[in-house]
mmCIF file of C-alpha atoms and ligand atoms in Angstrom:
data_model
loop_
_atom_site.group_PDB
_atom_site.id
_atom_site.type_symbol
_atom_site.label_atom_id
_atom_site.label_comp_id
_atom_site.label_asym_id
_atom_site.label_seq_id
_atom_site.Cartn_x
_atom_site.Cartn_y
_atom_site.Cartn_z
ATOM 1 C CA MET F 1 -46.678 20.099 46.000
ATOM 2 C CA ILE F 2 -45.028 16.981 47.537
ATOM 3 C CA ARG F 3 -41.213 17.139 47.594
ATOM 4 C CA PHE F 4 -39.560 13.822 46.658
ATOM 5 C CA GLU F 5 -35.970 13.346 47.839
ATOM 6 C CA GLN F 6 -33.415 11.210 45.959
ATOM 7 C CA THR F 7 -33.062 7.952 47.880
ATOM 8 C CA PHE F 8 -29.771 6.214 48.668
ATOM 9 C CA MET F 9 -30.661 3.197 46.510
ATOM 10 C CA ASP F 10 -31.495 5.490 43.563
ATOM 11 C CA PHE F 11 -28.171 7.297 44.105
ATOM 12 C CA LEU F 12 -26.288 3.951 44.186
ATOM 13 C CA LEU F 13 -28.115 2.619 41.113
ATOM 14 C CA HIS F 14 -26.973 5.672 39.154
ATOM 15 C CA HIS F 15 -23.428 5.200 40.455
ATOM 16 C CA GLN F 16 -23.363 1.528 39.446
ATOM 17 C CA GLU F 17 -24.833 2.198 35.974
ATOM 18 C CA LYS F 18 -22.468 5.149 35.408
ATOM 19 C CA HIS F 19 -19.510 2.801 36.072
ATOM 20 C CA ASN F 20 -21.033 -0.224 34.249
ATOM 21 C CA ARG F 21 -21.067 -2.191 37.450
ATOM 22 C CA THR F 22 -23.312 -5.057 38.449
ATOM 23 C CA HIS F 23 -26.380 -5.221 40.706
ATOM 24 C CA HIS F 24 -24.529 -7.377 43.267
ATOM 25 C CA PHE F 25 -23.255 -4.334 45.217
ATOM 26 C CA LEU F 26 -26.776 -2.878 45.309
ATOM 27 C CA ILE F 27 -28.076 -6.080 46.876
ATOM 28 C CA LEU F 28 -25.297 -6.087 49.468
ATOM 29 C CA MET F 29 -25.883 -2.420 50.372
ATOM 30 C CA ASP F 30 -29.643 -3.042 50.645
ATOM 31 C CA ALA F 31 -28.846 -5.730 53.232
ATOM 32 C CA VAL F 32 -26.518 -3.334 55.109
ATOM 33 C CA ILE F 33 -29.227 -0.646 55.182
ATOM 34 C CA SER F 34 -31.813 -3.147 56.479
ATOM 35 C CA ALA F 35 -29.401 -4.218 59.239
ATOM 36 C CA ALA F 36 -28.687 -0.608 60.254
ATOM 37 C CA LYS F 37 -32.379 0.272 60.464
ATOM 38 C CA ARG F 38 -33.170 -2.754 62.595
ATOM 39 C CA ILE F 39 -30.190 -2.059 64.916
ATOM 40 C CA GLN F 40 -31.447 1.550 65.224
ATOM 41 C CA HIS F 41 -34.900 0.279 66.224
ATOM 42 C CA TYR F 42 -33.499 -2.026 68.929
ATOM 43 C CA TYR F 43 -31.252 0.769 70.234
ATOM 44 C CA LEU F 44 -34.058 3.338 70.352
ATOM 45 C CA THR F 45 -36.266 0.895 72.312
ATOM 46 C CA GLY F 46 -33.310 -0.528 74.252
ATOM 47 C CA ALA F 47 -33.967 1.232 77.567
ATOM 48 C CA LEU F 48 -37.600 0.086 77.732
ATOM 49 C CA GLN F 49 -36.758 -3.421 76.476
ATOM 50 C CA GLY F 50 -33.884 -3.732 78.969
ATOM 51 C CA ASN F 51 -31.312 -4.213 76.198
ATOM 52 C CA LEU F 52 -28.800 -1.505 77.149
ATOM 53 C CA GLY F 53 -27.062 -3.537 79.839
ATOM 54 C CA PRO F 54 -24.131 -6.019 79.852
ATOM 55 C CA ALA F 55 -24.636 -9.432 78.244
ATOM 56 C CA GLY F 56 -22.536 -11.109 80.949
ATOM 57 C CA SER F 57 -19.806 -12.342 78.573
ATOM 58 C CA VAL F 58 -16.355 -11.113 77.383
ATOM 59 C CA ASN F 59 -15.412 -10.717 73.694
ATOM 60 C CA VAL F 60 -12.182 -11.640 71.865
ATOM 61 C CA GLN F 61 -10.804 -8.211 72.827
ATOM 62 C CA GLY F 62 -11.224 -9.086 76.509
ATOM 63 C CA GLU F 63 -14.002 -6.484 76.855
ATOM 64 C CA ASN F 64 -17.402 -6.902 78.502
ATOM 65 C CA VAL F 65 -19.956 -7.565 75.783
ATOM 66 C CA MET F 66 -23.088 -5.442 75.880
ATOM 67 C CA ARG F 67 -26.496 -7.012 75.075
ATOM 68 C CA MET F 68 -26.809 -4.540 72.194
ATOM 69 C CA ASP F 69 -23.441 -5.738 70.760
ATOM 70 C CA GLN F 70 -24.925 -9.250 70.512
ATOM 71 C CA ILE F 71 -28.209 -8.004 69.017
ATOM 72 C CA ALA F 72 -26.385 -5.862 66.414
ATOM 73 C CA GLN F 73 -24.073 -8.776 65.540
ATOM 74 C CA GLU F 74 -26.985 -11.218 65.108
ATOM 75 C CA ILE F 75 -28.954 -8.750 62.970
ATOM 76 C CA THR F 76 -25.994 -7.949 60.688
ATOM 77 C CA ILE F 77 -25.019 -11.581 60.101
ATOM 78 C CA HIS F 78 -28.686 -12.394 59.337
ATOM 79 C CA TYR F 79 -28.926 -9.786 56.566
ATOM 80 C CA LEU F 80 -25.447 -10.518 55.157
ATOM 81 C CA LYS F 81 -26.404 -14.212 54.934
ATOM 82 C CA ALA F 82 -29.744 -13.345 53.297
ATOM 83 C CA SER F 83 -27.967 -11.238 50.635
ATOM 84 C CA GLY F 84 -25.900 -14.222 49.481
ATOM 85 C CA ARG F 85 -23.217 -11.741 48.337
ATOM 86 C CA VAL F 86 -20.638 -12.139 51.097
ATOM 87 C CA ILE F 87 -17.793 -14.695 51.153
ATOM 88 C CA HIS F 88 -16.697 -13.989 54.719
ATOM 89 C CA ALA F 89 -17.196 -11.356 57.402
ATOM 90 C CA VAL F 90 -14.783 -10.062 60.053
ATOM 91 C CA SER F 91 -16.582 -8.670 63.102
ATOM 92 C CA GLU F 92 -15.426 -7.129 66.379
ATOM 93 C CA GLU F 93 -17.936 -9.413 68.086
ATOM 94 C CA SER F 94 -16.706 -12.675 66.527
ATOM 95 C CA LYS F 95 -13.372 -14.297 67.490
ATOM 96 C CA GLU F 96 -13.203 -16.213 64.205
ATOM 97 C CA ILE F 97 -13.835 -14.993 60.649
ATOM 98 C CA VAL F 98 -17.485 -15.736 59.809
ATOM 99 C CA GLN F 99 -17.548 -17.884 56.680
ATOM 100 C CA LEU F 100 -20.755 -17.259 54.700
ATOM 101 C CA ASN F 101 -20.334 -18.390 51.058
ATOM 102 C CA PRO F 102 -17.521 -20.177 49.161
ATOM 103 C CA PRO F 103 -15.610 -17.702 46.934
ATOM 104 C CA THR F 104 -16.329 -19.936 43.928
ATOM 105 C CA THR F 105 -20.039 -19.042 44.187
ATOM 106 C CA GLU F 106 -20.733 -16.564 41.367
ATOM 107 C CA ARG F 107 -22.964 -14.337 43.522
ATOM 108 C CA ALA F 108 -20.548 -14.296 46.485
ATOM 109 C CA ARG F 109 -18.229 -11.416 45.601
ATOM 110 C CA TYR F 110 -17.417 -9.448 48.736
ATOM 111 C CA PHE F 111 -15.584 -9.467 52.056
ATOM 112 C CA PHE F 112 -17.344 -7.517 54.832
ATOM 113 C CA TYR F 113 -15.398 -6.080 57.803
ATOM 114 C CA PHE F 114 -17.533 -4.511 60.526
ATOM 115 C CA ASP F 115 -18.038 -3.270 64.082
ATOM 116 C CA PRO F 116 -21.785 -3.791 64.670
ATOM 117 C CA LEU F 117 -21.960 -1.259 67.515
ATOM 118 C CA ASP F 118 -18.966 0.965 68.070
ATOM 119 C CA GLY F 119 -18.674 3.201 71.139
ATOM 120 C CA SER F 120 -19.765 0.671 73.753
ATOM 121 C CA SER F 121 -19.186 3.060 76.686
ATOM 122 C CA ASN F 122 -22.143 5.097 75.370
ATOM 123 C CA ILE F 123 -24.586 2.171 75.145
ATOM 124 C CA PRO F 124 -25.862 2.137 78.776
ATOM 125 C CA HIS F 125 -26.818 5.815 78.350
ATOM 126 C CA GLY F 126 -28.477 5.460 74.929
ATOM 127 C CA LEU F 127 -25.949 7.962 73.560
ATOM 128 C CA PRO F 128 -24.683 7.913 69.964
ATOM 129 C CA VAL F 129 -22.869 4.782 68.811
ATOM 130 C CA GLY F 130 -21.784 3.606 65.357
ATOM 131 C CA PHE F 131 -22.292 0.713 62.929
ATOM 132 C CA MET F 132 -19.018 0.802 60.970
ATOM 133 C CA PHE F 133 -18.095 -1.297 57.926
ATOM 134 C CA GLY F 134 -15.596 -1.785 55.113
ATOM 135 C CA ILE F 135 -16.135 -3.791 51.935
ATOM 136 C CA ALA F 136 -13.581 -5.416 49.629
ATOM 137 C CA LYS F 137 -14.210 -7.412 46.437
ATOM 138 C CA LYS F 138 -12.846 -10.835 45.488
ATOM 139 C CA SER F 139 -10.470 -11.058 42.551
ATOM 140 C CA LEU F 140 -12.571 -11.596 39.443
ATOM 141 C CA ASP F 141 -9.674 -12.395 37.151
ATOM 142 C CA GLY F 142 -8.049 -15.399 38.926
ATOM 143 C CA PRO F 143 -8.175 -17.706 41.953
ATOM 144 C CA GLU F 144 -9.225 -16.015 45.230
ATOM 145 C CA ASP F 145 -7.124 -16.817 48.344
ATOM 146 C CA CYS F 146 -9.396 -14.813 50.695
ATOM 147 C CA HIS F 147 -6.448 -13.004 52.227
ATOM 148 C CA LEU F 148 -7.251 -10.116 54.552
ATOM 149 C CA ARG F 149 -7.447 -6.858 52.576
ATOM 150 C CA SER F 150 -5.682 -3.605 53.433
ATOM 151 C CA GLY F 151 -7.779 -0.433 53.415
ATOM 152 C CA LYS F 152 -6.503 0.633 50.009
ATOM 153 C CA ASP F 153 -8.146 -2.510 48.543
ATOM 154 C CA TYR F 154 -11.560 -1.612 49.999
ATOM 155 C CA ILE F 155 -14.188 -0.618 47.400
ATOM 156 C CA ALA F 156 -16.388 1.111 49.987
ATOM 157 C CA ALA F 157 -16.514 1.996 53.688
ATOM 158 C CA GLY F 158 -19.213 3.598 55.788
ATOM 159 C CA MET F 159 -20.797 4.308 59.117
ATOM 160 C CA PHE F 160 -24.237 4.836 60.576
ATOM 161 C CA VAL F 161 -24.382 7.106 63.621
ATOM 162 C CA ILE F 162 -27.112 5.459 65.684
ATOM 163 C CA PRO F 163 -29.730 6.619 66.700
ATOM 164 C CA THR F 164 -29.226 9.935 64.824
ATOM 165 C CA GLY F 165 -30.271 8.420 61.468
ATOM 166 C CA THR F 166 -27.239 9.663 59.578
ATOM 167 C CA PHE F 167 -25.366 7.432 57.150
ATOM 168 C CA THR F 168 -21.975 8.275 55.604
ATOM 169 C CA LEU F 169 -20.502 6.217 52.758
ATOM 170 C CA GLY F 170 -17.168 6.427 50.964
ATOM 171 C CA LEU F 171 -17.043 4.935 47.439
ATOM 172 C CA ARG F 172 -13.662 4.240 45.852
ATOM 173 C CA ASP F 173 -12.634 7.145 43.613
ATOM 174 C CA ALA F 174 -16.170 8.547 43.898
ATOM 175 C CA GLY F 175 -16.119 10.534 47.127
ATOM 176 C CA THR F 176 -17.718 10.378 50.550
ATOM 177 C CA TRP F 177 -21.454 11.005 50.770
ATOM 178 C CA ARG F 178 -23.882 11.638 53.626
ATOM 179 C CA PHE F 179 -27.559 10.603 53.770
ATOM 180 C CA HIS F 180 -30.333 11.293 56.276
ATOM 181 C CA ILE F 181 -33.242 9.062 57.270
ATOM 182 C CA ASP F 182 -36.739 10.356 56.386
ATOM 183 C CA GLU F 183 -40.170 9.715 57.878
ATOM 184 C CA THR F 184 -40.466 6.442 55.939
ATOM 185 C CA MET F 185 -37.118 5.224 57.407
ATOM 186 C CA THR F 186 -35.525 5.670 53.966
ATOM 187 C CA PHE F 187 -32.036 7.182 53.599
ATOM 188 C CA VAL F 188 -32.304 10.174 51.264
ATOM 189 C CA ARG F 189 -30.725 13.465 50.082
ATOM 190 C CA PRO F 190 -27.148 12.491 49.092
ATOM 191 C CA ARG F 191 -24.660 15.275 49.899
ATOM 192 C CA ARG F 192 -20.980 15.039 49.043
ATOM 193 C CA ILE F 193 -18.652 15.594 52.001
ATOM 194 C CA ILE F 194 -15.374 17.457 51.439
ATOM 195 C CA LEU F 195 -13.240 18.210 54.504
ATOM 196 C CA PRO F 196 -13.150 22.027 54.884
ATOM 197 C CA ARG F 197 -9.725 23.472 53.850
ATOM 198 C CA GLU F 198 -10.247 26.588 56.023
ATOM 199 C CA SER F 199 -8.938 25.817 59.543
ATOM 200 C CA ASP F 200 -11.044 28.345 61.480
ATOM 201 C CA GLY F 201 -13.707 25.687 62.296
ATOM 202 C CA TRP F 202 -11.323 22.799 62.806
ATOM 203 C CA GLU F 203 -11.568 20.657 65.935
ATOM 204 C CA LEU F 204 -9.370 18.216 67.818
ATOM 205 C CA SER F 205 -11.011 15.052 69.206
ATOM 206 C CA PHE F 206 -9.212 12.710 71.620
ATOM 207 C CA ASN F 207 -9.650 11.276 75.125
ATOM 208 C CA ALA F 208 -8.025 14.046 77.186
ATOM 209 C CA ALA F 209 -7.873 11.717 80.202
ATOM 210 C CA ASN F 210 -5.253 9.678 78.312
ATOM 211 C CA ARG F 211 -3.106 12.682 77.381
ATOM 212 C CA GLY F 212 -0.300 11.989 79.897
ATOM 213 C CA THR F 213 -0.035 8.424 78.599
ATOM 214 C CA PHE F 214 0.756 9.444 75.002
ATOM 215 C CA SER F 215 4.375 9.612 73.769
ATOM 216 C CA GLU F 216 6.304 12.758 74.725
ATOM 217 C CA ARG F 217 6.301 14.003 71.133
ATOM 218 C CA VAL F 218 2.542 13.567 70.721
ATOM 219 C CA GLN F 219 1.976 15.371 74.032
ATOM 220 C CA ARG F 220 4.286 18.164 72.790
ATOM 221 C CA TRP F 221 2.417 18.414 69.459
ATOM 222 C CA ILE F 222 -0.935 18.674 71.301
ATOM 223 C CA ALA F 223 0.449 21.354 73.654
ATOM 224 C CA GLU F 224 1.740 23.404 70.676
ATOM 225 C CA ASN F 225 -1.471 23.102 68.645
ATOM 226 C CA GLU F 226 -4.495 22.725 70.935
ATOM 227 C CA GLY F 227 -4.899 26.472 71.454
ATOM 228 C CA ARG F 228 -5.729 26.901 67.760
ATOM 229 C CA TYR F 229 -8.702 24.510 67.598
ATOM 230 C CA ALA F 230 -11.888 23.668 69.450
ATOM 231 C CA PHE F 231 -11.951 20.405 71.406
ATOM 232 C CA ARG F 232 -14.810 17.888 71.208
ATOM 233 C CA TYR F 233 -15.000 14.217 72.366
ATOM 234 C CA LEU F 234 -18.083 11.995 72.358
ATOM 235 C CA GLY F 235 -16.273 8.746 73.169
ATOM 236 C CA ALA F 236 -17.664 6.963 70.082
ATOM 237 C CA LEU F 237 -15.456 6.913 66.976
ATOM 238 C CA ALA F 238 -18.397 7.134 64.538
ATOM 239 C CA GLY F 239 -19.821 10.207 66.273
ATOM 240 C CA ASP F 240 -16.466 11.943 66.732
ATOM 241 C CA PHE F 241 -15.391 11.289 63.145
ATOM 242 C CA HIS F 242 -18.828 12.378 61.884
ATOM 243 C CA ARG F 243 -18.064 15.838 63.325
ATOM 244 C CA ILE F 244 -14.495 15.945 61.963
ATOM 245 C CA LEU F 245 -15.795 15.184 58.447
ATOM 246 C CA ALA F 246 -18.194 18.143 58.739
ATOM 247 C CA ASN F 247 -15.997 20.701 60.545
ATOM 248 C CA GLY F 248 -12.465 19.568 59.689
ATOM 249 C CA GLY F 249 -9.607 19.031 62.134
ATOM 250 C CA MET F 250 -8.374 15.701 63.447
ATOM 251 C CA PHE F 251 -9.539 12.691 65.471
ATOM 252 C CA LEU F 252 -6.644 11.020 67.262
ATOM 253 C CA TYR F 253 -6.427 7.860 69.353
ATOM 254 C CA PRO F 254 -2.634 7.641 69.902
ATOM 255 C CA ALA F 255 -0.704 4.689 71.245
ATOM 256 C CA ILE F 256 -0.681 4.565 75.042
ATOM 257 C CA VAL F 257 2.989 4.229 76.056
ATOM 258 C CA ASN F 258 3.361 6.163 79.337
ATOM 259 C CA HIS F 259 0.544 4.750 81.466
ATOM 260 C CA PRO F 260 1.372 4.776 85.210
ATOM 261 C CA ASN F 261 0.221 1.128 85.221
ATOM 262 C CA PRO F 262 2.430 -0.410 82.477
ATOM 263 C CA LYS F 263 -0.125 -3.223 82.080
ATOM 264 C CA LYS F 264 -2.462 -0.588 80.617
ATOM 265 C CA ASN F 265 -0.008 0.520 77.941
ATOM 266 C CA ARG F 266 -1.210 -0.038 74.354
ATOM 267 C CA PRO F 267 1.830 0.534 72.102
ATOM 268 C CA GLN F 268 -0.171 -0.985 69.187
ATOM 269 C CA GLY F 269 -3.057 1.455 69.771
ATOM 270 C CA LYS F 270 -6.617 0.645 70.891
ATOM 271 C CA LEU F 271 -8.754 0.843 67.776
ATOM 272 C CA ARG F 272 -9.037 -2.108 65.392
ATOM 273 C CA LEU F 273 -7.444 -1.717 61.951
ATOM 274 C CA MET F 274 -9.845 -3.556 59.635
ATOM 275 C CA TYR F 275 -13.262 -2.361 60.922
ATOM 276 C CA GLU F 276 -12.411 0.964 62.606
ATOM 277 C CA GLY F 277 -9.059 2.435 61.396
ATOM 278 C CA SER F 278 -9.282 1.531 57.691
ATOM 279 C CA VAL F 279 -13.006 2.417 57.577
ATOM 280 C CA VAL F 280 -12.321 5.939 58.867
ATOM 281 C CA ALA F 281 -9.168 6.281 56.712
ATOM 282 C CA PHE F 282 -11.083 5.289 53.555
ATOM 283 C CA MET F 283 -13.913 7.807 54.097
ATOM 284 C CA CYS F 284 -11.281 10.406 55.039
ATOM 285 C CA ARG F 285 -9.332 9.895 51.786
ATOM 286 C CA GLU F 286 -12.495 10.128 49.684
ATOM 287 C CA ALA F 287 -13.340 13.386 51.511
ATOM 288 C CA GLY F 288 -9.908 14.893 50.731
ATOM 289 C CA GLY F 289 -8.242 14.027 54.053
ATOM 290 C CA MET F 290 -5.823 11.344 55.275
ATOM 291 C CA ALA F 291 -5.071 9.009 58.192
ATOM 292 C CA VAL F 292 -1.813 7.647 59.679
ATOM 293 C CA ASP F 293 -0.687 5.312 62.458
ATOM 294 C CA GLU F 294 1.790 5.867 65.331
ATOM 295 C CA SER F 295 4.786 5.761 62.967
ATOM 296 C CA GLY F 296 3.204 8.217 60.509
ATOM 297 C CA ARG F 297 2.461 5.409 58.004
ATOM 298 C CA PRO F 298 -0.755 5.724 55.931
ATOM 299 C CA ILE F 299 -3.427 3.520 57.552
ATOM 300 C CA LEU F 300 -4.717 2.436 54.114
ATOM 301 C CA ASP F 301 -1.300 0.915 53.267
ATOM 302 C CA ILE F 302 -1.186 -1.364 56.334
ATOM 303 C CA GLN F 303 -1.535 -5.019 55.322
ATOM 304 C CA PRO F 304 -3.421 -6.756 58.173
ATOM 305 C CA GLU F 305 -1.730 -9.857 59.637
ATOM 306 C CA ASP F 306 -4.589 -10.564 62.040
ATOM 307 C CA HIS F 307 -8.263 -9.678 61.548
ATOM 308 C CA HIS F 308 -8.454 -8.099 65.022
ATOM 309 C CA GLN F 309 -5.112 -6.269 64.938
ATOM 310 C CA ARG F 310 -5.053 -2.818 66.502
ATOM 311 C CA THR F 311 -3.650 0.489 65.358
ATOM 312 C CA ALA F 312 -3.154 4.013 66.621
ATOM 313 C CA LEU F 313 -5.202 6.462 64.538
ATOM 314 C CA TYR F 314 -4.680 10.081 63.462
ATOM 315 C CA ALA F 315 -7.375 10.991 60.906
ATOM 316 C CA GLY F 316 -8.777 14.171 59.411
ATOM 317 C CA SER F 317 -7.735 17.262 57.464
ATOM 318 C CA ARG F 318 -4.705 16.555 55.268
ATOM 319 C CA ASP F 319 -2.567 19.536 56.418
ATOM 320 C CA LEU F 320 -3.069 18.733 60.110
ATOM 321 C CA VAL F 321 -2.438 14.977 59.757
ATOM 322 C CA GLN F 322 0.647 15.650 57.622
ATOM 323 C CA ASP F 323 1.882 18.013 60.352
ATOM 324 C CA ILE F 324 1.658 15.407 63.123
ATOM 325 C CA ALA F 325 2.912 12.667 60.757
ATOM 326 C CA LYS F 326 6.196 14.600 60.438
ATOM 327 C CA VAL F 327 6.574 14.357 64.231
ATOM 328 C CA LEU F 328 5.574 10.683 64.297
ATOM 329 C CA LYS F 329 8.145 9.804 61.614
ATOM 330 C CA GLN F 330 10.993 11.308 63.648
ATOM 331 C CA GLN F 331 13.182 8.774 65.472
ATOM 332 C CA PRO F 332 12.039 8.783 69.169
HETATM 333 P P1 LIG Q 401 -15.583 -0.289 71.086
HETATM 334 O O1 LIG Q 401 -15.723 -0.714 69.680
HETATM 335 O O2 LIG Q 401 -15.294 -1.413 72.016
HETATM 336 O O3 LIG Q 401 -16.677 0.575 71.523
HETATM 337 O O4 LIG Q 401 -14.222 0.598 71.193
HETATM 338 C C1 LIG Q 401 -13.997 1.598 70.347
HETATM 339 C C2 LIG Q 401 -14.242 2.952 71.003
HETATM 340 O O5 LIG Q 401 -15.350 2.950 71.827
HETATM 341 C C3 LIG Q 401 -14.355 4.027 69.937
HETATM 342 O O6 LIG Q 401 -15.626 4.184 69.436
HETATM 343 C C4 LIG Q 401 -13.943 5.282 70.684
HETATM 344 O O7 LIG Q 401 -13.342 6.213 69.832
HETATM 345 C C5 LIG Q 401 -12.951 4.754 71.712
HETATM 346 O O8 LIG Q 401 -13.116 3.328 71.763
HETATM 347 C C6 LIG Q 401 -13.240 5.329 73.058
HETATM 348 O O9 LIG Q 401 -12.225 4.887 73.898
HETATM 349 P P2 LIG Q 401 -12.006 5.604 75.305
HETATM 350 O O10 LIG Q 401 -13.211 5.290 76.129
HETATM 351 O O11 LIG Q 401 -10.726 4.989 75.799
HETATM 352 O O12 LIG Q 401 -11.838 7.053 75.043
#
C-alpha cells in the first residue's frame, strides 16, 4: 500500500480556501519553493562545482561575498520575477531595494524581504546554512506608498535549512509549521511547531567567543542562567533557531559593546532586522514564543528606517525571553 503524504502546496491551498484568500499567495510560495530547491541543488554540488569559495567582492554590509551568495541571490530574483507577484524585494545581497513590479499592477501584491544564504561562515565547509524570508502585503484598500514594513505587518515568514531539506513557515494567526523534503523533492508532512513549555530540554545558543563583549548585565544574566540549560551553536541563524523551535530555550545575538578593539563594537547588533530578526521573531510568535532587541523592545514592533538596519536579537521561549527582557529594560 503506497503512503501518500500531504504536500506543502495542498496544505497551503486548504489554508487559503479556509480563509477565503486568493491564489496569488500560492503562486508566490510556489516560486519561493522552486528557488529553495534550486539553491539546495547548487549547495549540495558546490564543492565539486567549485562554488563554495569567495566571489572576490564585498557586499553592502562590508562582508566578503561568497560565490554561493551570488548564486542564491540570482536564483531567488529569477523566480520572484517569474511569479509576477512581487512589488519589490529587499535582499542582504543587494545594496538597493530590487524593484520588480509597480504596486498598481493587480497581480503584484507582496513585498519580499530575504537573506538568500544565511550563515556564510559555514559555506566553505558545506555545513548548514539558511534561506530566510519575510512577506508583507500591499494595502488593498487605498494607495500604496511601499514603505518598509515592520515584522508585525508581515503575513508570513519562513526559513529553509539547506541542505537538510527542512522548511519552516509561520503564517499570520495560523501558527508555525515544519515540512520535510521527500524523494521527489516535494515538501510534505506539515507538522505544527509549538515551543515546548517544559524547560528541561531548553537550550541556549550564542557565540560564546563574544561573551566578554556583551553588556555587563547580559553577561551577568548568562552567568546566572547557563547552568540550567544545554548550550548549542552552529553559527548559522537558521540552523540554530531551527533547534530552538524544536527544543525550546533561547537564541541570542546581543549587541557587542565591550570589544577590546572598539572598532569591532556593534551597539546596534549584528543581525539584520527585516530579513533575519523579524523573520525569526514572526515564526517565534506563531510558535508561542517571543523576540526582543537590546532594549527589551519586541522585535516585531520595530519600524525599519533602513532596509539593511541591524538589531540585537533574543528569541525563543516566552518565559526565558521575558526574563532577560526585564534585565534589558533596566537603566544601564
Ligand atoms: P550572514 O548572513 O552574513 O551569514 O550573517 C548572519 C550570521 O551568519 C547568522 O546566520 C549567525 O547567527 C551569525 O551571523 C553568526 O555570527 P558569528 O560568526 O559572529 O557568530
